[in-house]
JSON list of C-alpha atoms in Angstrom, two decimals:
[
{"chain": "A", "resi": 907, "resn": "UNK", "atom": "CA", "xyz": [32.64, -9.52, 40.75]},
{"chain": "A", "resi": 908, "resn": "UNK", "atom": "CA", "xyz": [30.89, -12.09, 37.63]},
{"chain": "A", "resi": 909, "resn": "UNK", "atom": "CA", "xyz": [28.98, -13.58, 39.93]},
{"chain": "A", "resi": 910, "resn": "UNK", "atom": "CA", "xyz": [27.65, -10.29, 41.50]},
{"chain": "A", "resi": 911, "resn": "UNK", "atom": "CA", "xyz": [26.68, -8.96, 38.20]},
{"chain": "A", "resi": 912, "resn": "UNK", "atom": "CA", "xyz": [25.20, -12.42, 37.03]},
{"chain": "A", "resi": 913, "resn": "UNK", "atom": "CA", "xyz": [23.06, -11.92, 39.87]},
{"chain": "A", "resi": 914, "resn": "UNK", "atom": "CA", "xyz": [22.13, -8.50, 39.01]},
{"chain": "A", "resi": 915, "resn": "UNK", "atom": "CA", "xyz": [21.17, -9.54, 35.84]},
{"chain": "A", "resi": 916, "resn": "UNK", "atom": "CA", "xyz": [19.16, -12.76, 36.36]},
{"chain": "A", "resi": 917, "resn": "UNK", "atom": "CA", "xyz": [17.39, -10.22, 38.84]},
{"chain": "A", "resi": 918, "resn": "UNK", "atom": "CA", "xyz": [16.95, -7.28, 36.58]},
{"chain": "A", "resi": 919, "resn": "UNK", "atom": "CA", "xyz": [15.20, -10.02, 33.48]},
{"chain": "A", "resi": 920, "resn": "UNK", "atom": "CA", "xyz": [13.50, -12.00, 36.21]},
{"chain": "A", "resi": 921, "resn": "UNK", "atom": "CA", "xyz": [11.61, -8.39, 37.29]},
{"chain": "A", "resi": 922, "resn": "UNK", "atom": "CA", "xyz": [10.49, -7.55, 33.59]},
{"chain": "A", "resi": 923, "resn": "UNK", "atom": "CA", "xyz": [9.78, -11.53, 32.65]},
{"chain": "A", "resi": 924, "resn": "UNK", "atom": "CA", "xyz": [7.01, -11.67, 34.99]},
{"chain": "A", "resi": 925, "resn": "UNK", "atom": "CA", "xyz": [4.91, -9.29, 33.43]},
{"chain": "A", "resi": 926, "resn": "UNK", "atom": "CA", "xyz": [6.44, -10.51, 29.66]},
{"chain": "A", "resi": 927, "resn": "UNK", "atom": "CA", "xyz": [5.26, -14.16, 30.21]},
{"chain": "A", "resi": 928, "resn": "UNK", "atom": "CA", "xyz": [1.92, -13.13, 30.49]},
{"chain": "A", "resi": 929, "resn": "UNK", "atom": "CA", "xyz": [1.95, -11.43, 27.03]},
{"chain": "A", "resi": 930, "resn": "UNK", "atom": "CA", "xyz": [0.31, -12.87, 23.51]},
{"chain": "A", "resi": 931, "resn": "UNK", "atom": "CA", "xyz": [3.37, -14.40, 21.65]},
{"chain": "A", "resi": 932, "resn": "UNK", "atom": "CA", "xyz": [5.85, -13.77, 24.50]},
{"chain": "A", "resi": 933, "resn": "UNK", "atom": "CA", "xyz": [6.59, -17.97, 24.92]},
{"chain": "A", "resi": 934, "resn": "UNK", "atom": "CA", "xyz": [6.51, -19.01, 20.70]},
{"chain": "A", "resi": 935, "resn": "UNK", "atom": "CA", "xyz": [9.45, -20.78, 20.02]},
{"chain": "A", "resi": 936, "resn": "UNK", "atom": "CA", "xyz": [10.71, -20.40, 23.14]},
{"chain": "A", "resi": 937, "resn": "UNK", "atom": "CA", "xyz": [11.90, -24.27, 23.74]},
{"chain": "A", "resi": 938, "resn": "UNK", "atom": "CA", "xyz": [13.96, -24.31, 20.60]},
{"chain": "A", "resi": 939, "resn": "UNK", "atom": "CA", "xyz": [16.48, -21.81, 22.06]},
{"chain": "A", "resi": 940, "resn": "UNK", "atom": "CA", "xyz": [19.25, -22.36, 24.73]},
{"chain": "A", "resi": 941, "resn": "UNK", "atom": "CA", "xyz": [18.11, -22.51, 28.26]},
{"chain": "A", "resi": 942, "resn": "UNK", "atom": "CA", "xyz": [17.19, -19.21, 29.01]},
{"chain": "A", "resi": 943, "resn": "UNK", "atom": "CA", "xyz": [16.34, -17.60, 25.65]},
{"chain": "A", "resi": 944, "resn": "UNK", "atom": "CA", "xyz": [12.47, -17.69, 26.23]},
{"chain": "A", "resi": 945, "resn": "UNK", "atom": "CA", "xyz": [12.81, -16.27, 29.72]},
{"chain": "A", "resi": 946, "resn": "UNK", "atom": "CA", "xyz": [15.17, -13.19, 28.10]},
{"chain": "A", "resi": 947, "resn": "UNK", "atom": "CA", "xyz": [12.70, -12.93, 25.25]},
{"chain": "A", "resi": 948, "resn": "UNK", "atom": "CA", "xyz": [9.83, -12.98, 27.85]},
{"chain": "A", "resi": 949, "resn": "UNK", "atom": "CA", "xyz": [12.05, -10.08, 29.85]},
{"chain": "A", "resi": 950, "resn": "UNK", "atom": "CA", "xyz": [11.93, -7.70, 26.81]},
{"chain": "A", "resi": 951, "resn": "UNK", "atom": "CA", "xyz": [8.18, -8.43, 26.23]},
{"chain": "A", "resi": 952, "resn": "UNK", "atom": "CA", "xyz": [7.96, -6.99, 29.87]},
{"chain": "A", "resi": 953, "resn": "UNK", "atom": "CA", "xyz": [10.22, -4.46, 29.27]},
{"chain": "A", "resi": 954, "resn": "UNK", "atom": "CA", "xyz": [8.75, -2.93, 26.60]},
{"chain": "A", "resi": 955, "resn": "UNK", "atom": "CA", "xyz": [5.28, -3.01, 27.88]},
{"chain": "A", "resi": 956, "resn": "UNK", "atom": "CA", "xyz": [6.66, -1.27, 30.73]},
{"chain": "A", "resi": 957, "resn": "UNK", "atom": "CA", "xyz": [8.68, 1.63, 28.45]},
{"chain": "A", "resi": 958, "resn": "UNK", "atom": "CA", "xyz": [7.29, 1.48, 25.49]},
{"chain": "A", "resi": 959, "resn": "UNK", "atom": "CA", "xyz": [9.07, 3.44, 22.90]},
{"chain": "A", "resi": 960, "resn": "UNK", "atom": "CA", "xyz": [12.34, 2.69, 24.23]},
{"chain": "A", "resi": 961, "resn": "UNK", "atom": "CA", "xyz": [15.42, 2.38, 21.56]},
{"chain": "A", "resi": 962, "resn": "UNK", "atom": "CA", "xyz": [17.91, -0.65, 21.29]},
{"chain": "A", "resi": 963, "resn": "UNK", "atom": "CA", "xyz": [20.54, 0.44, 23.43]},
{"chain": "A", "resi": 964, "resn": "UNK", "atom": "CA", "xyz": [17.92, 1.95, 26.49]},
{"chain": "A", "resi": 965, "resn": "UNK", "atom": "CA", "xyz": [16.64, -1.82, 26.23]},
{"chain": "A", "resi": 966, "resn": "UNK", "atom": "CA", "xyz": [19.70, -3.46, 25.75]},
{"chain": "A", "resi": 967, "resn": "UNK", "atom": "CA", "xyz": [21.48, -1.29, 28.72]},
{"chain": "A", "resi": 968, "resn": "UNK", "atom": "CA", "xyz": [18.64, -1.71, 31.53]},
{"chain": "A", "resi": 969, "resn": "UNK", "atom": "CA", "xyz": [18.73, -5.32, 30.62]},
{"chain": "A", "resi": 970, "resn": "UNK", "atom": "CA", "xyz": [22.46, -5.77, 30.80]},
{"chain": "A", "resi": 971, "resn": "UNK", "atom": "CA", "xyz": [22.60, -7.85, 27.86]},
{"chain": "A", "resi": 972, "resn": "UNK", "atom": "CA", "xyz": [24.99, -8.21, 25.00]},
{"chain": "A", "resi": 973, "resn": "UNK", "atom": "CA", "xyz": [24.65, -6.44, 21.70]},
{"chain": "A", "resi": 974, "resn": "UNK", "atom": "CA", "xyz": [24.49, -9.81, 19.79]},
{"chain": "A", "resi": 975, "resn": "UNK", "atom": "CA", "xyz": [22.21, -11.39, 22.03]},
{"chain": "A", "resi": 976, "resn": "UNK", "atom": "CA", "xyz": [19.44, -8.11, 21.94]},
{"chain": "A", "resi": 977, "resn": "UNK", "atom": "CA", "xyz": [19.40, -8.59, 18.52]},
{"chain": "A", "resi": 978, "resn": "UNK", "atom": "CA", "xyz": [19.12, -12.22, 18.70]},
{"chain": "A", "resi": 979, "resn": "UNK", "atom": "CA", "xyz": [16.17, -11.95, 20.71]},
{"chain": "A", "resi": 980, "resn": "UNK", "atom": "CA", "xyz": [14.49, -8.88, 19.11]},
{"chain": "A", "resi": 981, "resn": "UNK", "atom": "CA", "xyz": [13.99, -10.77, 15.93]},
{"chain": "A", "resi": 982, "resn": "UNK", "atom": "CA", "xyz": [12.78, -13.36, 16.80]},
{"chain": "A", "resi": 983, "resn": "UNK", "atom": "CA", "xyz": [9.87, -11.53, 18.86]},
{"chain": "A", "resi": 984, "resn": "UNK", "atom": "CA", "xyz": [9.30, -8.77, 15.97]},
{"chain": "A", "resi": 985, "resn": "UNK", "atom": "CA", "xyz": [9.07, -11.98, 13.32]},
{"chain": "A", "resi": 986, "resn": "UNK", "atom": "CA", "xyz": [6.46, -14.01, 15.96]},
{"chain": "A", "resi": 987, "resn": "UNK", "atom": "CA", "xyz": [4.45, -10.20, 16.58]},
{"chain": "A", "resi": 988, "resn": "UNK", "atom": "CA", "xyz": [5.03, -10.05, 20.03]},
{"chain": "A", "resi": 989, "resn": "UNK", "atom": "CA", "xyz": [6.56, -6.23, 19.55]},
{"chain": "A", "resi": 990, "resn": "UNK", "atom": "CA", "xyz": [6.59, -4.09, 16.83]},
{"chain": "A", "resi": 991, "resn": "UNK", "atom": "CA", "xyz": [9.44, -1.62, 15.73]},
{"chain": "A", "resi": 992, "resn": "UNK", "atom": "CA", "xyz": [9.01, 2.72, 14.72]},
{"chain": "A", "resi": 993, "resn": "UNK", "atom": "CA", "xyz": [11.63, 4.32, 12.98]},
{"chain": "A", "resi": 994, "resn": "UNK", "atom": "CA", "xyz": [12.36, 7.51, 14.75]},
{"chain": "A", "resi": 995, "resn": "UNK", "atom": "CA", "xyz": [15.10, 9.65, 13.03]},
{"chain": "A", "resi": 996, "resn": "UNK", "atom": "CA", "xyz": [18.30, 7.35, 13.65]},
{"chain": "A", "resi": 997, "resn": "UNK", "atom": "CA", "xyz": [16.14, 5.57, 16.61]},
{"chain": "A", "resi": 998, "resn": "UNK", "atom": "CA", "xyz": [14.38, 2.44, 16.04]},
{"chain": "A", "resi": 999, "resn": "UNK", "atom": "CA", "xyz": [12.30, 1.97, 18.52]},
{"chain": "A", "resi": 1000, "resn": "UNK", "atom": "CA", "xyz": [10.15, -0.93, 20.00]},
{"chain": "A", "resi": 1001, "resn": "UNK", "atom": "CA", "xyz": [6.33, -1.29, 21.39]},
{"chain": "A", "resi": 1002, "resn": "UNK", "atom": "CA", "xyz": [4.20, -3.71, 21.96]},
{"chain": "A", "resi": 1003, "resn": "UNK", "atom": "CA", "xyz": [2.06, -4.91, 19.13]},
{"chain": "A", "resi": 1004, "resn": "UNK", "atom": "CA", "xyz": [-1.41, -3.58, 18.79]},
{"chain": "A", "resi": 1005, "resn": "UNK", "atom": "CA", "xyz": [-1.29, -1.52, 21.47]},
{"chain": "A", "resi": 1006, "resn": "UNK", "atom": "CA", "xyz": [-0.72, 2.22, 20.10]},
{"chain": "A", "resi": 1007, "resn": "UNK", "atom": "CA", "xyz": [-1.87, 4.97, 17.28]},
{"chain": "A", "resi": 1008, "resn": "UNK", "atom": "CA", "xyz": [0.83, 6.09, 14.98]},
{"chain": "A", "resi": 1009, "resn": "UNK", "atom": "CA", "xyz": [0.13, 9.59, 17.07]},
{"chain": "A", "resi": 1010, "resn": "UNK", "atom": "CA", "xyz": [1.00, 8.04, 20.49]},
{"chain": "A", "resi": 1011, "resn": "UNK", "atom": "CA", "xyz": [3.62, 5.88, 19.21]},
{"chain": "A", "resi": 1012, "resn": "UNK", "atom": "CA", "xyz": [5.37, 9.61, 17.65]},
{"chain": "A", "resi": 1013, "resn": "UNK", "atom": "CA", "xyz": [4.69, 11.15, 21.28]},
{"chain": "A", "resi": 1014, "resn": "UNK", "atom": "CA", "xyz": [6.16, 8.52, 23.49]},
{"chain": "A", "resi": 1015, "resn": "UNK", "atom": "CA", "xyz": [9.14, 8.60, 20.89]},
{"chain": "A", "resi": 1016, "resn": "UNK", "atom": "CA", "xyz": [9.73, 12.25, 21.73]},
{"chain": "A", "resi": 1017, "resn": "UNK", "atom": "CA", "xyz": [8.42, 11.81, 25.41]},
{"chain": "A", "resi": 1018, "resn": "UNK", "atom": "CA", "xyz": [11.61, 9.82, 25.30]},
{"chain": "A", "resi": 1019, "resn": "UNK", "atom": "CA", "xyz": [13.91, 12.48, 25.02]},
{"chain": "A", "resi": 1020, "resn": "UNK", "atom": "CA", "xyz": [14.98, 14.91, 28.08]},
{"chain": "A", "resi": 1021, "resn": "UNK", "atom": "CA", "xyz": [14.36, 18.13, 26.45]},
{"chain": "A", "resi": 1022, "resn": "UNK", "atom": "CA", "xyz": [11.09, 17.54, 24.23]},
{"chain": "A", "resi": 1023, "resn": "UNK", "atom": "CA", "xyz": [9.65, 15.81, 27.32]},
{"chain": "A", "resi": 1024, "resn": "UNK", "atom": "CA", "xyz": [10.53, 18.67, 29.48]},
{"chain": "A", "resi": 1025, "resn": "UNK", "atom": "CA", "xyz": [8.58, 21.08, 27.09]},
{"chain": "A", "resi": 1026, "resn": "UNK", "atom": "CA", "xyz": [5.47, 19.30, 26.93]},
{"chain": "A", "resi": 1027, "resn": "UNK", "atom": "CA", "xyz": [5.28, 18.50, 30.51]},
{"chain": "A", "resi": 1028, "resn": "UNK", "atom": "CA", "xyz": [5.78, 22.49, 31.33]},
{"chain": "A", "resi": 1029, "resn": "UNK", "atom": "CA", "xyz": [3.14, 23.15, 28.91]},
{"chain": "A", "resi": 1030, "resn": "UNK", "atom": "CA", "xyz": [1.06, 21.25, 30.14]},
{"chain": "A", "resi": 1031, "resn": "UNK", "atom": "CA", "xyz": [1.28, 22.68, 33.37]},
{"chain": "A", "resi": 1032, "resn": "UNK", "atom": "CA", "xyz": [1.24, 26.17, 32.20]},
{"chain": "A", "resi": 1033, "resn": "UNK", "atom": "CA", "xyz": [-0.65, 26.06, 28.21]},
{"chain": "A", "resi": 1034, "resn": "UNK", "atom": "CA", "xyz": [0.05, 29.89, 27.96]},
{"chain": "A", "resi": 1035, "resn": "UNK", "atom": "CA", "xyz": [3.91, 29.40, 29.15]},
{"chain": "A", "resi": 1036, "resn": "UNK", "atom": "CA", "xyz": [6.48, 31.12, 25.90]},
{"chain": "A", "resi": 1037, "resn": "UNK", "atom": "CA", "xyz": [9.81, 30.02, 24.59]},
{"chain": "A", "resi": 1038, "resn": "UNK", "atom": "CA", "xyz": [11.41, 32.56, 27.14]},
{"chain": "A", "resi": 1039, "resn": "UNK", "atom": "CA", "xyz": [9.40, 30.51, 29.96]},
{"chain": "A", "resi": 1040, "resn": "UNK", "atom": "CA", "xyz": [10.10, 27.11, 28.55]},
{"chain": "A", "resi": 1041, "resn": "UNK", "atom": "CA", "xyz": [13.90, 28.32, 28.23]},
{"chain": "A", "resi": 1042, "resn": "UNK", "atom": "CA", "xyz": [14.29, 29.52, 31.93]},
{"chain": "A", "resi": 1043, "resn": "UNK", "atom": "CA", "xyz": [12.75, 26.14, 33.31]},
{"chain": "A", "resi": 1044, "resn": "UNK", "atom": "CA", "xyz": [14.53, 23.75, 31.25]},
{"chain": "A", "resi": 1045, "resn": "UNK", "atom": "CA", "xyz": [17.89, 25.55, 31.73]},
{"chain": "A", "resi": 1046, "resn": "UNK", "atom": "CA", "xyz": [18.39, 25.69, 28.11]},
{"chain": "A", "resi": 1047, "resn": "UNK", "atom": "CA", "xyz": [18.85, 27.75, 25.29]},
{"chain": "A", "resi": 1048, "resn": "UNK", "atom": "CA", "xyz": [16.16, 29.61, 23.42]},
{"chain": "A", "resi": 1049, "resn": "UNK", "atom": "CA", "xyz": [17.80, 28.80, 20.40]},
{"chain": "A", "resi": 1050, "resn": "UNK", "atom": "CA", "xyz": [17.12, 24.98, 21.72]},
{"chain": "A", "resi": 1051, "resn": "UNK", "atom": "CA", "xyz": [13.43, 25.61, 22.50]},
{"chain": "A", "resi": 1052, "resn": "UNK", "atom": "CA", "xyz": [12.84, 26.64, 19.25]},
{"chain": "A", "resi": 1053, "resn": "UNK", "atom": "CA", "xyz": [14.65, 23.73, 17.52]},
{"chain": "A", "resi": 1054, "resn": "UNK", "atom": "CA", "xyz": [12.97, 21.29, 19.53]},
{"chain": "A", "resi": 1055, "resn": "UNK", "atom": "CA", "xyz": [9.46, 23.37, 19.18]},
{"chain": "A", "resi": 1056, "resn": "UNK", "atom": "CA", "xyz": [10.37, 22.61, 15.09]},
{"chain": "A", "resi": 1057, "resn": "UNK", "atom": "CA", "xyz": [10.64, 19.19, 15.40]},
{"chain": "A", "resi": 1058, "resn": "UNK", "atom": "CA", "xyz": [7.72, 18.66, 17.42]},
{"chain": "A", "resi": 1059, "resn": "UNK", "atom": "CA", "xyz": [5.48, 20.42, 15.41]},
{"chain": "A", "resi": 1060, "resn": "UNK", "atom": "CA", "xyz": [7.30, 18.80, 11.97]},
{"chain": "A", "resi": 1061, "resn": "UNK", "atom": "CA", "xyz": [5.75, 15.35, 14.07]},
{"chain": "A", "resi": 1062, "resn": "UNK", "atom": "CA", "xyz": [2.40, 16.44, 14.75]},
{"chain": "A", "resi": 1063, "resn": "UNK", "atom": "CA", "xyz": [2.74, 17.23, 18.41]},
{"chain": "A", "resi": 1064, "resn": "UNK", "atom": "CA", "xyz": [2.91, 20.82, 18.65]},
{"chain": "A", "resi": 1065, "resn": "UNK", "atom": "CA", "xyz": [1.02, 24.39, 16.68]},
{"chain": "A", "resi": 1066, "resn": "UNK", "atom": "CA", "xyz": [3.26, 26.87, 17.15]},
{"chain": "A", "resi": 1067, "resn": "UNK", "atom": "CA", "xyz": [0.47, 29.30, 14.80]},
{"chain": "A", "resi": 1068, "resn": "UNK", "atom": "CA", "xyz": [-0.35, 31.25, 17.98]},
{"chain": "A", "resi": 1069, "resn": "UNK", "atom": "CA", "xyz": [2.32, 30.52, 20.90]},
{"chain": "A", "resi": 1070, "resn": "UNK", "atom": "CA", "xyz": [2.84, 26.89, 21.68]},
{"chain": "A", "resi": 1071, "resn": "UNK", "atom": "CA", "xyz": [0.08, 24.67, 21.64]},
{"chain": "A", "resi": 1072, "resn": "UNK", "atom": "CA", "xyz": [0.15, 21.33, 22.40]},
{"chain": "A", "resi": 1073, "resn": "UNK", "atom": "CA", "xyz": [-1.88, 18.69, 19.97]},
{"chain": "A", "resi": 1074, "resn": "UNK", "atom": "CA", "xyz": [-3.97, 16.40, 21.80]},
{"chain": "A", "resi": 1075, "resn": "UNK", "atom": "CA", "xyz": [-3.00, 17.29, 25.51]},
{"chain": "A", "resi": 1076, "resn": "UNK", "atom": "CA", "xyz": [-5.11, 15.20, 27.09]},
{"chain": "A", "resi": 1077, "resn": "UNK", "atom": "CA", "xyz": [-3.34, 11.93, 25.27]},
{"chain": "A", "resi": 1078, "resn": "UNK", "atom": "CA", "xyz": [0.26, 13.32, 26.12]},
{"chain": "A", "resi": 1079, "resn": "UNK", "atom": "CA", "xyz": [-0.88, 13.61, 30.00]},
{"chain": "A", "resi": 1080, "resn": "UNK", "atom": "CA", "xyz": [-2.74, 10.29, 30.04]},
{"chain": "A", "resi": 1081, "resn": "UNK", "atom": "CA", "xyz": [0.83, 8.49, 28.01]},
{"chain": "A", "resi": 1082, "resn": "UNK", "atom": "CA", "xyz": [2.86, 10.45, 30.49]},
{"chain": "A", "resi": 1083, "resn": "UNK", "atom": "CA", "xyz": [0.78, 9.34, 33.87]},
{"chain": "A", "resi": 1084, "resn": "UNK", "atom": "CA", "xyz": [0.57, 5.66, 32.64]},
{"chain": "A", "resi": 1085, "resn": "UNK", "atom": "CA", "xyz": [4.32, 5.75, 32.42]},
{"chain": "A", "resi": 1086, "resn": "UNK", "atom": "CA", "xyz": [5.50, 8.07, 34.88]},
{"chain": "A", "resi": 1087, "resn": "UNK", "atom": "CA", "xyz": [8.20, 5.38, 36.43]},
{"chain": "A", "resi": 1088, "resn": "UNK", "atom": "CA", "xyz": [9.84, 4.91, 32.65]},
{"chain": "A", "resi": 1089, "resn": "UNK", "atom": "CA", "xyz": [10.51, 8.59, 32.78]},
{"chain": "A", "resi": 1090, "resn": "UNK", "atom": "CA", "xyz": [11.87, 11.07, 35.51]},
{"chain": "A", "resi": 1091, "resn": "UNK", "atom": "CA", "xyz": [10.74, 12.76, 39.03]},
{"chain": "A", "resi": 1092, "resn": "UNK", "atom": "CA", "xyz": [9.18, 15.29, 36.37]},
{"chain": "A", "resi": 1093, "resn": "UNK", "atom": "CA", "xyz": [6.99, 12.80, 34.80]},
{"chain": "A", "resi": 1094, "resn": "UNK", "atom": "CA", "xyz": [6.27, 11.66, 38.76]},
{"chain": "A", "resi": 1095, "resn": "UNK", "atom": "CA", "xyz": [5.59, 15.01, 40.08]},
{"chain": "A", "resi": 1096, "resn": "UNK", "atom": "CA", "xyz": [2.64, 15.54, 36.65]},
{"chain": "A", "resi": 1097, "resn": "UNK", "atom": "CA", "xyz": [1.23, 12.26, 37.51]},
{"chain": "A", "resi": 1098, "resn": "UNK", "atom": "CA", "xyz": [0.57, 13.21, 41.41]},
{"chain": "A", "resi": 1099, "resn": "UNK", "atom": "CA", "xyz": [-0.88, 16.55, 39.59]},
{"chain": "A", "resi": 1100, "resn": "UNK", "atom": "CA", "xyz": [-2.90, 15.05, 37.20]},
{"chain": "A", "resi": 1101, "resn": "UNK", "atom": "CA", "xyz": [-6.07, 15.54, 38.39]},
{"chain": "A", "resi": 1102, "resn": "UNK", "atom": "CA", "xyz": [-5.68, 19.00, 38.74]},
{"chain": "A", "resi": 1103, "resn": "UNK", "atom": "CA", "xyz": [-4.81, 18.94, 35.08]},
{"chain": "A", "resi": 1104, "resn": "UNK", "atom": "CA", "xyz": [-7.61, 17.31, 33.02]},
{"chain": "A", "resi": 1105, "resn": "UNK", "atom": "CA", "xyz": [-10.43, 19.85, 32.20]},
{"chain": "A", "resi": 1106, "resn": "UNK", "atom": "CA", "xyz": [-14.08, 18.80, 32.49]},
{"chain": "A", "resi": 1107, "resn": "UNK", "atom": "CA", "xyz": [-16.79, 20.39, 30.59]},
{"chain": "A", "resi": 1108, "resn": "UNK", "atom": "CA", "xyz": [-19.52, 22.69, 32.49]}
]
């Protein structure tokens, strides 16, 4: 049974180190560590290019590794640069350096989350779509529309001064379609739709 999950694991850090090792910063320091610390470190460089905005336990979770050893290894890349950290309520959450505003790093935080993600991807699809609409195809609340519609205007991301209106749509679809496969079929199904989506000037 070790062995098996070993294996998943050396598989799972292998998949996200290929595209780590070719990031800035992803080897510093690496041959001062135990055998295999650069290649984990080069694994979360990967990872979080690949779901950026991700929290410590997502990352630590998808990459089967130990609490301790996350940590160990997330230091030591913030300190060289190689990612960069976002407080997010009680989140912290990682990114890769230089890569995002302070707008899309606050969307992909709350693209993170089921319901807030499920919002903006229905209004996207449907701009003039209400609370009651949201409500019905979320299968939530409208008490939890509303809450969530709070907090994402409180961040920037949504007016709620005439209906709901999403801030800077076109940068939510384009951070949603780049990272469809960190998200859900939802995310998949706007990303085959996308085209249909953008509006083009006369």
């Amino acid at each position: 049974m070790t062995r098996g999950v070993d294996e998943e694991k050396r598989a799972t850090l292998k998949r996200f180190a290929a595209a780590g090792a070719a990031a800035p910063f992803a080897a510093l320091g690496g041959d001062s560590d135990a055998a295999g610390g650069s290649d984990t470190r080069d694994a979360i460089v990967g990872y979080v290019a690949a779901t950026p905005g991700a929290h410590f336990s997502k990352l630590r979770d998808d990459l089967q590794l130990g609490t301790g050893e996350t940590q160990h290894h997330v230091d030591r890349l913030l300190s060289e640069g190689a990612i960069v950290s976002w407080r997010d309520g009680d989140y912290r959450r990682f990114f890769p350096a230089d890569r995002f505003t302070a707008f899309e790093r606050t969307a992909l935080g709350y693209l993170r989350r089921s319901t807030p993600r499920g919002m903006v991807i229905a209004l996207l699809r449907d701009p003039d779509a209400t609370g009651a609409d949201l409500a019905e195809q979320l299968g939530v609340s409208r008490a939890t529309v509303s809450s969530h519609a709070a907090a994402l205007e409180s961040a920037g991301l949504l007016s709620r001064e005439d209906g709901y209106a999403l801030e800077e749509p076109e940068t939510l679809l384009t951070l949603l379609v780049r990272y469809a496969d960190s998200f859900d079929a939802a995310a998949d199904a706007l990303a085959a739709d996308a085209a249909d989506l953008i509006s083009h000037d006369p």
